[in-house]
Coordinates of C-alpha atoms in Angstrom, one line a residue:
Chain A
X18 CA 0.0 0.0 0.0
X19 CA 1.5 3.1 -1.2
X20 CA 1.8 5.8 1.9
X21 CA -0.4 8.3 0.3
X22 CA -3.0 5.7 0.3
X23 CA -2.4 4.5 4.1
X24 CA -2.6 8.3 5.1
X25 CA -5.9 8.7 3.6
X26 CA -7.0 5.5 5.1
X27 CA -5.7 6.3 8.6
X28 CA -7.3 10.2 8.0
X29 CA -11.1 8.0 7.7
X30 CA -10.3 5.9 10.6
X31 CA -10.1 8.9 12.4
X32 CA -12.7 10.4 11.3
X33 CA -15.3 7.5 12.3
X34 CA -13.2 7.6 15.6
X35 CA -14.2 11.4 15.9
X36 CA -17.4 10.7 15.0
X37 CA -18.1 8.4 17.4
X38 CA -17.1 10.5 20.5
X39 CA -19.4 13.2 19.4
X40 CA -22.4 11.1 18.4
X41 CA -24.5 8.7 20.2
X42 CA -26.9 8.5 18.0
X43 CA -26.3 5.5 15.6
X44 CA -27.5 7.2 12.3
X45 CA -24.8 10.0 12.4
X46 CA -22.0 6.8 13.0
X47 CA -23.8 5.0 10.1
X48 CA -23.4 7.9 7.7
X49 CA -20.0 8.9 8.6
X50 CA -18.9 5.2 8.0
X51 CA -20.7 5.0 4.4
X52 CA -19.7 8.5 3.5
X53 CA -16.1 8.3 4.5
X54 CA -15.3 4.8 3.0
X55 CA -16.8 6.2 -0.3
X56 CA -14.5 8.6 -0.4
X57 CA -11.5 6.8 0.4
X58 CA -12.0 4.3 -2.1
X59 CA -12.8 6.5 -4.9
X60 CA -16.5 5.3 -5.2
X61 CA -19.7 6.0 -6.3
X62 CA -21.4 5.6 -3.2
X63 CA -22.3 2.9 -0.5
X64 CA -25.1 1.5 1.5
X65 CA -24.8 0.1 4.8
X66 CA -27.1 -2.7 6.4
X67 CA -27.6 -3.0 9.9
X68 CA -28.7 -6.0 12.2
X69 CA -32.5 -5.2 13.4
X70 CA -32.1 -7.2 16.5
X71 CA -35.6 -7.6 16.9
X72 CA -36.6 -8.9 13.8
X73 CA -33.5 -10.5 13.3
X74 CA -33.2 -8.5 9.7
X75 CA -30.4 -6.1 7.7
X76 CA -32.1 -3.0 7.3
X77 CA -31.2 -0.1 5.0
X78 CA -29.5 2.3 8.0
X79 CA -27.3 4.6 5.9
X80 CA -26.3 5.5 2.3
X81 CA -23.9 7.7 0.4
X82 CA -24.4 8.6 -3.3
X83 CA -26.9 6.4 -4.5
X84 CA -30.0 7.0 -6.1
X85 CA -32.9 7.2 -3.4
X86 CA -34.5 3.6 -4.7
X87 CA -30.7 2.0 -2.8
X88 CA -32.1 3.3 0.4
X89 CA -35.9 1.9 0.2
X90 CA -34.7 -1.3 -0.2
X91 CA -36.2 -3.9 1.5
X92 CA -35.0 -5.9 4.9
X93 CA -33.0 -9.3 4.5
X94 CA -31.9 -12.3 6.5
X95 CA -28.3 -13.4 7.3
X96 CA -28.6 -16.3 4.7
X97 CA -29.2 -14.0 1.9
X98 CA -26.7 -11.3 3.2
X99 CA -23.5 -13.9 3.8
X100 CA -24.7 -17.3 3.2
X101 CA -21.2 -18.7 4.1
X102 CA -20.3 -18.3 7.3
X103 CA -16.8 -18.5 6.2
X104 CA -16.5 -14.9 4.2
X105 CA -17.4 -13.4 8.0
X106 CA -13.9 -12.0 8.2
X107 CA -13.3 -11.1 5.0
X108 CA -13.7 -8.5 2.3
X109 CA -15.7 -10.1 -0.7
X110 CA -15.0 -8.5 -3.8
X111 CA -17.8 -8.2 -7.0
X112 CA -15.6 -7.7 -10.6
X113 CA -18.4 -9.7 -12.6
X114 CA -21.7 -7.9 -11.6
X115 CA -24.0 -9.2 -14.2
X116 CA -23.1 -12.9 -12.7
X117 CA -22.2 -12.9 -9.1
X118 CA -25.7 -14.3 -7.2
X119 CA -24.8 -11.6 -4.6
X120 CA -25.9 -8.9 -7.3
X121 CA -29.9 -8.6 -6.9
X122 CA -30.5 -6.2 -9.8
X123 CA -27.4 -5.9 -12.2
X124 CA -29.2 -4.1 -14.4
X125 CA -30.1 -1.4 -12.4
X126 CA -25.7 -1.5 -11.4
X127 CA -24.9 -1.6 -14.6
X128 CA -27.5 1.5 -15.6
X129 CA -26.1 3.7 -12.9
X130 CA -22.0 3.2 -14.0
X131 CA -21.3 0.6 -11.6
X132 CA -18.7 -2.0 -12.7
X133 CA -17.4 -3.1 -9.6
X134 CA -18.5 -4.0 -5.6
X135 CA -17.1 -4.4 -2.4
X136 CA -19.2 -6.1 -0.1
X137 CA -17.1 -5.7 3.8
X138 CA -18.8 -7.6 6.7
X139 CA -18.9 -6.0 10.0
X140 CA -19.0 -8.7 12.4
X141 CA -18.3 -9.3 16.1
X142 CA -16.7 -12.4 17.0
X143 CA -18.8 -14.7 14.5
X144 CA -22.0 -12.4 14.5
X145 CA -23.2 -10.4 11.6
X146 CA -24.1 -7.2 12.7
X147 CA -24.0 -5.4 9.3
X148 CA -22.4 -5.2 5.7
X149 CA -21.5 -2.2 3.6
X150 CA -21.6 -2.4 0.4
X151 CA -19.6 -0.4 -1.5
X152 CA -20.2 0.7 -5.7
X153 CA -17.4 1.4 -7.5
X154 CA -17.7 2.7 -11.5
X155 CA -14.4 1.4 -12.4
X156 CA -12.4 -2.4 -12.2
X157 CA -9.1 -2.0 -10.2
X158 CA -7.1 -4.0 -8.1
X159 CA -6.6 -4.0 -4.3
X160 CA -3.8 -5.8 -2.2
X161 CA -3.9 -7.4 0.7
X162 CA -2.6 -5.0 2.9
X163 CA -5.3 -2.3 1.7
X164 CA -8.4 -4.9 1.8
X165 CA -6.5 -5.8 5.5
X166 CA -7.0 -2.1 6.2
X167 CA -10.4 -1.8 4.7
X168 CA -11.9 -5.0 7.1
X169 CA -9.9 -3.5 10.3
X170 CA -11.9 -0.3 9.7
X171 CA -14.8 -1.9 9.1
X172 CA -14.3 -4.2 12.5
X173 CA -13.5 -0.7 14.3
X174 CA -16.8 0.7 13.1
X175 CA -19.1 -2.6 14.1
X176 CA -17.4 -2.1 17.8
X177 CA -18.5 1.7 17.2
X178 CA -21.8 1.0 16.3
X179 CA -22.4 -1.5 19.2
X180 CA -21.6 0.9 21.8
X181 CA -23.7 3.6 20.2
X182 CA -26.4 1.5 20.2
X183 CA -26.1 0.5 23.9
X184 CA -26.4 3.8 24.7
X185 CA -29.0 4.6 22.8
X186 CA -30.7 1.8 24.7
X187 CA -29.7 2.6 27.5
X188 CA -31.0 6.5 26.6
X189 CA -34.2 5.0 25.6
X190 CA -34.4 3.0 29.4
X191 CA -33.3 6.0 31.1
X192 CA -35.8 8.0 29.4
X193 CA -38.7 5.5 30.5
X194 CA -37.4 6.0 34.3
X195 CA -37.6 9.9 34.0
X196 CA -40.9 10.3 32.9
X197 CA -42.4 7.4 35.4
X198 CA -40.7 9.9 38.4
X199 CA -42.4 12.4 36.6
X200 CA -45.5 11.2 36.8
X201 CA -44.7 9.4 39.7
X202 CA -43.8 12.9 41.5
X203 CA -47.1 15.0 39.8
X204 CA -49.3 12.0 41.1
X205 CA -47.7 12.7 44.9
X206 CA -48.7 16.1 44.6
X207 CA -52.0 15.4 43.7
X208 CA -52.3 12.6 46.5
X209 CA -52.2 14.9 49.5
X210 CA -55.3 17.1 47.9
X211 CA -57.2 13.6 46.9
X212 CA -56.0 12.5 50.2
X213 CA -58.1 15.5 52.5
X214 CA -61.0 15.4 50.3
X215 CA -61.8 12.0 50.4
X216 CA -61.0 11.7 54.1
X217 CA -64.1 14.0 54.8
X218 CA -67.0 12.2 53.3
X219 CA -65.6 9.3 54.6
X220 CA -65.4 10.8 58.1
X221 CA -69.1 11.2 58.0
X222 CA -70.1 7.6 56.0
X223 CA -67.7 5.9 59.1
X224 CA -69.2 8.5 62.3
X225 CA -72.6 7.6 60.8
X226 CA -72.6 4.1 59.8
X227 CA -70.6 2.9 63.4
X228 CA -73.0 4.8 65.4
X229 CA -76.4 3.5 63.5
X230 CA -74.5 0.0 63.6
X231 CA -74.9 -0.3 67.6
X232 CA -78.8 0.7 66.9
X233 CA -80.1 -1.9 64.7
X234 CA -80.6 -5.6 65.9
X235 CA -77.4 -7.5 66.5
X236 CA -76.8 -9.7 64.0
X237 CA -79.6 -8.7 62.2
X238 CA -78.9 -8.2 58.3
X239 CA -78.8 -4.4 58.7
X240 CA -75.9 -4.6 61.0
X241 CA -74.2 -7.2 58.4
X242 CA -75.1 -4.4 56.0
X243 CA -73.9 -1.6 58.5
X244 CA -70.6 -3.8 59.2
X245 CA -69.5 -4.0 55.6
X246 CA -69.8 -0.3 55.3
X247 CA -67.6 0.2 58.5
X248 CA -64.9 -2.2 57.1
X249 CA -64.8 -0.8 53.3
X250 CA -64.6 3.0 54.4
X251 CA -61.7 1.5 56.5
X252 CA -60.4 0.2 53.7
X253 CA -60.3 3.7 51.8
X254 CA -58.4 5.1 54.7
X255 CA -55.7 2.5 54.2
X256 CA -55.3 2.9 50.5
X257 CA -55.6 7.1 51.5
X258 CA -52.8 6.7 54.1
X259 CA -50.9 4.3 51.3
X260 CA -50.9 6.6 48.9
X261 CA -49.8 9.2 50.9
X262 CA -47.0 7.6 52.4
X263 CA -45.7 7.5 48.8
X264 CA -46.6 11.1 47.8
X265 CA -44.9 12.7 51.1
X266 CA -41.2 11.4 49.5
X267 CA -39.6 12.0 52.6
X268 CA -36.0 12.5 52.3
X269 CA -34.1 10.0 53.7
X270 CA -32.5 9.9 57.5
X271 CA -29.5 8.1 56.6
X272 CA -27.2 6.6 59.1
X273 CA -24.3 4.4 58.9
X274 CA -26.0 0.3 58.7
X275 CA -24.9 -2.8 57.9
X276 CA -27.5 -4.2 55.1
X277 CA -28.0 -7.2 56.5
X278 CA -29.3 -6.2 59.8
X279 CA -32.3 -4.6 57.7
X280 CA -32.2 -7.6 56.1
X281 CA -32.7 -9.5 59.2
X282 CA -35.0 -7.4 61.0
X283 CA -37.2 -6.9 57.9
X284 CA -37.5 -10.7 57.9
X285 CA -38.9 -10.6 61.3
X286 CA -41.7 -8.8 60.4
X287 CA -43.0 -11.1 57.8
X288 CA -41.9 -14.4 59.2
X289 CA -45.1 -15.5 60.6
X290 CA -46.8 -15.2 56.7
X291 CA -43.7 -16.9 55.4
X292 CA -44.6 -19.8 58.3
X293 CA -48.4 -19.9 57.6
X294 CA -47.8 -20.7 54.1
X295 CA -45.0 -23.0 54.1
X296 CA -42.3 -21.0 52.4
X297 CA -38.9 -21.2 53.5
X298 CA -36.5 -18.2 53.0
X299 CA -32.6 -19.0 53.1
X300 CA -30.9 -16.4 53.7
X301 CA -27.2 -16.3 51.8
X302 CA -25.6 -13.2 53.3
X303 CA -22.2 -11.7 52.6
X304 CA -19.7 -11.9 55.4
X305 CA -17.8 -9.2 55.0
X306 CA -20.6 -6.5 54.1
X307 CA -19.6 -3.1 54.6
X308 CA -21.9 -0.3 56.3
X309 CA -23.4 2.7 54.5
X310 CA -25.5 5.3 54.9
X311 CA -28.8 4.2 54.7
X312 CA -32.5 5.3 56.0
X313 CA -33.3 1.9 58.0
X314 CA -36.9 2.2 58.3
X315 CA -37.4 3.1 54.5
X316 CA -34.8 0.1 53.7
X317 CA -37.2 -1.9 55.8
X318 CA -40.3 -1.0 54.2
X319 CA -38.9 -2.0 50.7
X320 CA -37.4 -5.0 51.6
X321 CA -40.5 -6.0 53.4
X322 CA -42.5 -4.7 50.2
X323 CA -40.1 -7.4 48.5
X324 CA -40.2 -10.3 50.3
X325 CA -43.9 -10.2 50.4
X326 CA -44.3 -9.9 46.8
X327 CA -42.1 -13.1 46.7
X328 CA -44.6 -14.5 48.9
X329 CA -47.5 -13.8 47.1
X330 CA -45.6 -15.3 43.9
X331 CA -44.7 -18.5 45.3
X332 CA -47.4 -21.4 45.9
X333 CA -46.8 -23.5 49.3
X334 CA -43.4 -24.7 50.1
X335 CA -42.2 -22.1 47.8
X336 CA -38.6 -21.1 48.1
X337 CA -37.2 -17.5 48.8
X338 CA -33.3 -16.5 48.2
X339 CA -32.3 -13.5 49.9
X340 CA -28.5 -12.5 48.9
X341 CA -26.6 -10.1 49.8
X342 CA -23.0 -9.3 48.1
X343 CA -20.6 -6.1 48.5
X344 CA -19.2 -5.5 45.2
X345 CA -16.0 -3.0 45.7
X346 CA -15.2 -2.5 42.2
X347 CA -18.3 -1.0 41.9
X348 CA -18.4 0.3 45.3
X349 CA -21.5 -1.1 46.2
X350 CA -23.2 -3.0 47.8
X351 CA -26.5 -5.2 46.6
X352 CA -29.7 -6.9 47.9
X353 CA -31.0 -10.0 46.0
X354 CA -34.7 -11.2 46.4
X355 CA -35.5 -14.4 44.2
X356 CA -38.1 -16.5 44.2
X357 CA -39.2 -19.9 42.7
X358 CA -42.8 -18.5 41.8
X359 CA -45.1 -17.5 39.0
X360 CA -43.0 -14.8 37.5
X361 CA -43.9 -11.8 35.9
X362 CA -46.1 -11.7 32.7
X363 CA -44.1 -10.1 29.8
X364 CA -47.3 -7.7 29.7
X365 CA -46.9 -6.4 33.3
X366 CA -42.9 -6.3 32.8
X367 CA -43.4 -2.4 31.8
X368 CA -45.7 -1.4 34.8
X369 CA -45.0 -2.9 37.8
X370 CA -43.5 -0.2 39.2
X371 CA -46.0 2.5 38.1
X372 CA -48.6 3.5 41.0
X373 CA -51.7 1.0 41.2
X374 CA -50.0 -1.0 38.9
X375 CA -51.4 -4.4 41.0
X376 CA -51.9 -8.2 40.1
X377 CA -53.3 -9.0 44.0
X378 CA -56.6 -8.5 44.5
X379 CA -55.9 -6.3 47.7
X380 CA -53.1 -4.7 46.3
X381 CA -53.3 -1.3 46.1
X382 CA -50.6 -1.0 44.3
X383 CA -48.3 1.3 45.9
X384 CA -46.0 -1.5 47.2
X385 CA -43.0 -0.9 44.1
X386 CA -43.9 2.3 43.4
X387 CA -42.6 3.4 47.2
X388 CA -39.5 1.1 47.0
X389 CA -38.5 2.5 43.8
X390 CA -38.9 6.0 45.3
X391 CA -37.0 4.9 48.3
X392 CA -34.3 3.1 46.0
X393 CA -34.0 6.3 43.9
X394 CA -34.0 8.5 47.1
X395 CA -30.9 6.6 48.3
X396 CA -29.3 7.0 44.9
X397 CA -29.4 3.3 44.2
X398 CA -31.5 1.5 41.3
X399 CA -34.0 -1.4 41.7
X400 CA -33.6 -4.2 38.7
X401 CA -35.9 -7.0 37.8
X402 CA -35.3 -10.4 35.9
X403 CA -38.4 -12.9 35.5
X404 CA -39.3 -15.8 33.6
X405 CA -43.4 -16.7 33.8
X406 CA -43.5 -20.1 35.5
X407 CA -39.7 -19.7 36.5
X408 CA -39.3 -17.0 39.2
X409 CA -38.8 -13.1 39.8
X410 CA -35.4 -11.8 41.0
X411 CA -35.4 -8.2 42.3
X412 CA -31.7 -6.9 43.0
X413 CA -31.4 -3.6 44.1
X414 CA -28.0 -2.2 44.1
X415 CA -27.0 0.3 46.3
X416 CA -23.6 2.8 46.7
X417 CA -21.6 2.6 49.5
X418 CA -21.6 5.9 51.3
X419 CA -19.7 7.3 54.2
X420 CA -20.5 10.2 56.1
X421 CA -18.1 12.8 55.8
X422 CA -16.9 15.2 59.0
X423 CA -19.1 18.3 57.3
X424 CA -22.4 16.0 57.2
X425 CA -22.4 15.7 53.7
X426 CA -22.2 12.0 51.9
X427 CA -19.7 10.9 49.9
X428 CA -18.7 7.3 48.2
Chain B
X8 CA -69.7 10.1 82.9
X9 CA -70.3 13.9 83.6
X10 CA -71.7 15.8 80.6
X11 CA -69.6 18.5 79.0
X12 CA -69.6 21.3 76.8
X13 CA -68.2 20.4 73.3
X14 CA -67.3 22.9 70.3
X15 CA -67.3 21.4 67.2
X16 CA -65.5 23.3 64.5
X17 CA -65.6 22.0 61.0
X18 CA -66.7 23.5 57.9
X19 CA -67.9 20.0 56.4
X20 CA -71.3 20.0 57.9
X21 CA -72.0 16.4 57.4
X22 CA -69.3 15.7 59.9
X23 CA -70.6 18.2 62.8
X24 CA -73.9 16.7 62.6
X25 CA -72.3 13.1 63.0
X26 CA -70.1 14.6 65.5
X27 CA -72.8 15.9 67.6
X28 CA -74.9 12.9 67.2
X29 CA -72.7 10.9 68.7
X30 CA -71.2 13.3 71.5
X31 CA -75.2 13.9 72.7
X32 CA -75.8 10.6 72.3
X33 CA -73.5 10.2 75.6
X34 CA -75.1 13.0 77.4
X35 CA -72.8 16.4 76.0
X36 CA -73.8 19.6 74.9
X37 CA -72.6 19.9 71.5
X38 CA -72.5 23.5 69.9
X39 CA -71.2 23.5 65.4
X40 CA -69.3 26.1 63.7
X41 CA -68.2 25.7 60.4
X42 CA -66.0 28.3 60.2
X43 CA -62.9 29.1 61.9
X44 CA -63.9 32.8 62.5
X45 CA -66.8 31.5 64.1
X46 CA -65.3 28.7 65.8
X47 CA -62.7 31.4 67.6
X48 CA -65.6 34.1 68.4
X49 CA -67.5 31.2 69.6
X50 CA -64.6 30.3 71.9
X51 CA -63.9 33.4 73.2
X52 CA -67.5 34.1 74.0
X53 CA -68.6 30.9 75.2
X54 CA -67.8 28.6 77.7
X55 CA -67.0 24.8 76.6
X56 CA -65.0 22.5 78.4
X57 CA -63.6 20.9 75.3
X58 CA -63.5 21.9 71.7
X59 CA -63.1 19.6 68.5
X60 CA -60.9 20.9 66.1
X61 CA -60.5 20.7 62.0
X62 CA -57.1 21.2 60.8
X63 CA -58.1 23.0 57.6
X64 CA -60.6 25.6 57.6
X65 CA -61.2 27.6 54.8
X66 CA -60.4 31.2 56.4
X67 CA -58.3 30.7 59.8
X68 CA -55.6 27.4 59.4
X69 CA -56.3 25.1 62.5
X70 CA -52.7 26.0 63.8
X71 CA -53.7 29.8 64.4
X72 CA -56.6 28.9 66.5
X73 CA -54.6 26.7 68.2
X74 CA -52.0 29.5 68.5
X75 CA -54.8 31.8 70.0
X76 CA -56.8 29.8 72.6
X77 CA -53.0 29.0 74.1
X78 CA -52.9 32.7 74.6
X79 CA -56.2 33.3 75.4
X80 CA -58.4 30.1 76.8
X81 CA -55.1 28.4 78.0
X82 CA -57.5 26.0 79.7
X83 CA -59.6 24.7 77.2
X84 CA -59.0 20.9 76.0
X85 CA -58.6 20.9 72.6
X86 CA -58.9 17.4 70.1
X87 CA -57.8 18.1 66.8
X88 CA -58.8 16.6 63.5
X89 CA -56.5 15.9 60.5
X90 CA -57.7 14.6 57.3
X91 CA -54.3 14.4 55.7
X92 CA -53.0 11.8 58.5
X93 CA -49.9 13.0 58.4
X94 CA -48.1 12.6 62.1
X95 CA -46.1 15.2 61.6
X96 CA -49.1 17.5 61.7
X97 CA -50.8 16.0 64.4
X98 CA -46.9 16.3 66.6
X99 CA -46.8 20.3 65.4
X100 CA -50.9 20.5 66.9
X101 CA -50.0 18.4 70.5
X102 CA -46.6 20.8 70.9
X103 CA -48.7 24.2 70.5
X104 CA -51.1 22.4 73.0
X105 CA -53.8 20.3 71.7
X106 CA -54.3 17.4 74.1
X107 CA -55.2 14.7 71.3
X108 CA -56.1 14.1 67.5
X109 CA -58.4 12.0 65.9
X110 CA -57.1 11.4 62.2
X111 CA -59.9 11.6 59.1
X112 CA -62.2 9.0 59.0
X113 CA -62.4 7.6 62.6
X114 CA -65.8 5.5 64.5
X115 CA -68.1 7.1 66.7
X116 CA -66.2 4.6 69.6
X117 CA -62.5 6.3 68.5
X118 CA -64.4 9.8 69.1
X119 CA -66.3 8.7 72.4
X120 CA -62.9 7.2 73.5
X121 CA -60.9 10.2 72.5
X122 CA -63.5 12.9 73.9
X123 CA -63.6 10.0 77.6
X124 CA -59.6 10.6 77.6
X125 CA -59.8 14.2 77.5
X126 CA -62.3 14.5 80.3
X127 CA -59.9 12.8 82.7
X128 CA -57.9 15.5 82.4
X129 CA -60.3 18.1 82.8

């Protein structure tokens, strides 16, 4: 390769290197990549498929100087894109257009001045994530060194492309979170005002209804009647006072605890339901856990939340796994809850922890809301993994905070 | 039990008509306001033994009557009544002197009970 040729080649590597640390959106990589290797090869233009992981197709996801009917065309499968698995790491090269099966349309090639393709995989390992294509309007020869240089680029841009596109996931996830705290935060604000003005007709349906109750015949059907009433308006209040406990988002009163006390003493308070129904809960706890600042009631109140949702997802002699793991790479530390239950329905995945988002029939569906408030409020994150008829694991993960002389927290 | 004076202040009617239904019920005077300008002249005019407080009023907030029968009916039992059930509330109403609170909805028995407490003390 002559040096003029290897600058221009390292000067487009660079480029798609630039590009990437300014872009994380994946179409701006994809049209740096087909524009740039365009131009340093002299071509007409090129298109650039990319994996669909969800349909499992190449789409269309960039072109350079091709007529528009290049980029309309149509999704295709690995088979028809690479057939042999063999060509994955190498550049395949097109002289004969008019008989290479890899040429759809020549005609259409031919009409438009193209005499010659490239076709360069971009591949990870042994998956196909992509291939560009690229059109050149006259024959010439390329040597191994240059077609060496052309695949490395092309490898440098499929690494590229992947981590653009986990961060545009991970943008897309992110995104999701911030508006449920949105509405999660609008809907505390309104709790408190639903909260007063409910809690006054219901003062007078409850002062009424208990008095007239101690009136009527005893265990007459009015007083069945008058009995129900009593119950359900003391039902509202405990969805009312639910609901509120998740709109006040208290800040957190943060002291220095070992996890797995809360874990412990959480534990306690539901051991008697876990007993009733036959459900063991082993506990696998780390040994060398570290403390960290951390509000133990509100702790409490989540992992209680937890553990009784495992509960409620496990039949009799159901198992629960409660682990707990410092992880000081990370620096932090992390609570797992799994269970051997039902699991979550794909369906539900999306909302669980969305306010009176419930699947029990007394739920009122604050549980997960409140612990991912909590979570948040402690600057941690809440994950969940679940297979229907397999079991749920919740993990939350947690940073490991000291307090610092001046009251402030730091990591 | 000896009957007493009671003050009811709450500007949801519905509730000091069940209020006083139940309190006469057991032998007490009840007087309504619904109001809190009212409830304060009514106060400082009248004599009641123990008055039955709303949190949220539409013109005077439940803390500044609070405020002014400690300065001027120092006294006077007073049970307050939240509706937001927040404890934080009902701990700011006991420290400026209010001797109990009933939080919104609550039985005729957690009123007779509350209203039997306060009497003790008078």
């Amino acid at each position: 390769m002559s040096s003029t040729k290897f600058e221009s080649y390292f000067q487009v590597f660079r480029d798609i290197l630039r590009a990437m640390h300014f872009s994380t959106s994946v179409k701006e990589v994809l049209d740096v990549v087909v524009t740039k290797s365009s131009e340093v090869l002299n071509a007409k233009g090129a298109l650039l498929r990319i994996l669909n992981r969800e349909t499992n197709q190449f789409e269309v996801g960039a072109g350079f100087g091709m007529g528009k009917r290049y980029l309309h065309k149509g999704p295709v499968t690995t088979e028809k894109l690479l057939p042999d698995p063999r060509e994955l790491h190498k550049v395949i090269i097109i002289t004969d257009i008019w008989n290479a099966p890899r040429v759809e349309y020549p005609q259409q090639a031919w009409d438009e001045g193209i005499r010659m393709m490239l076709d360069v995989p971009m591949a990870i390992e042994d998956k196909l994530i992509g291939l560009i294509r690229i059109y050149l309007e006259k024959h010439r020869e390329f040597t191994d060194d240059e077609l060496e240089f052309i695949l490395t680029v092309a490898e440098q841009c499929t690494c590229i492309i992947e981590r653009v596109q986990l961060i545009e996931n991970q943008q897309t996830h992110f995104d999701h979170l911030a508006t449920q705290m949105d509405k999660m935060s609008s809907l505390g604000r309104m709790a408190a005002g639903i909260a007063h003005e409910i809690n006054n007709p219901l003062t007078g349906i409850l002062l009424f209804s208990s008095n007239m109750s101690k009136k009527v015949e005893a265990g007459g059907p009015l007083e069945e009647g008058l009995q129900i009433i009593i119950k359900e308006t003391q039902r509202c209040k405990t969805i009312i006072q639910g609901l509120l406990d998740f709109a006040r988002d208290r800040e957190p009163q943060k002291k220095p605890t070992d996890i797995n006390t809360i874990i412990e003493s959480a534990q306690g308070v539901v051991v008697n339901e876990f007993r009733l129904r036959r459900v063991t809960i082993e506990n696998q706890l780390a040994a060398d856990m570290v403390d960290t600042l951390l509000d133990n009631n509100q702790i409490q109140q989540v992992l209680i939340n937890l553990l009784l949702n495992a509960l409620q997802a496990v039949e009799e002699n159901g198992r629960v796994t409660v682990r707990s793991a410092v992880d000081s790479e990370q620096n932090s530390i992390s609570v797992e809850i799994a269970d051997n239950g039902c699991g979550i329905v794909t369906d539900d995945f999306k909302t669980i922890f969305e306010p009176f988002f419930s699947t029990k029939a007394k739920g009122t569906g604050l549980g997960l809301a409140i612990s991912y408030g909590i979570v948040k409020n402690h600057q941690g994150n809440i994950q969940v993994f679940s297979e229907p008829g397999q079991g749920t694991h919740f993990t939350i993960h947690l940073p490991i905070l000291v307090e610092k002389s001046n009251g402030r927290e730091t990591t | 039990m000896k009957p007493r004076r009671i003050l009811v202040i709450d500007d949801e009617r519905v509730i000091c008509d069940a209020c006083r239904l139940v309190l006469s019920e057991k032998g007490h005077t009840v007087a309504l306001k619904t109001t809190g300008r009212e409830g304060l002249r009514a106060i400082q005019q009248g004599d009641f033994d123990i008055v039955l407080l709303d949190m949220k009023l539409p013109d005077i907030d439940g803390m500044e009557i609070l405020k002014a029968v400690r300065e001027e009916k120092p006294g006077l039992c007073v049970l307050v009544m939240t509706g937001y059930s927040i404890m934080s509330n009902a701990v700011q109403a006991m420290k400026l002197g209010a001797a109990d609170y009933l939080s919104k909805p609550f039985t005729d028995d957690e009123l007779i009970t509350a209203v039997e407490k306060a009497c003790i003390s008078l």
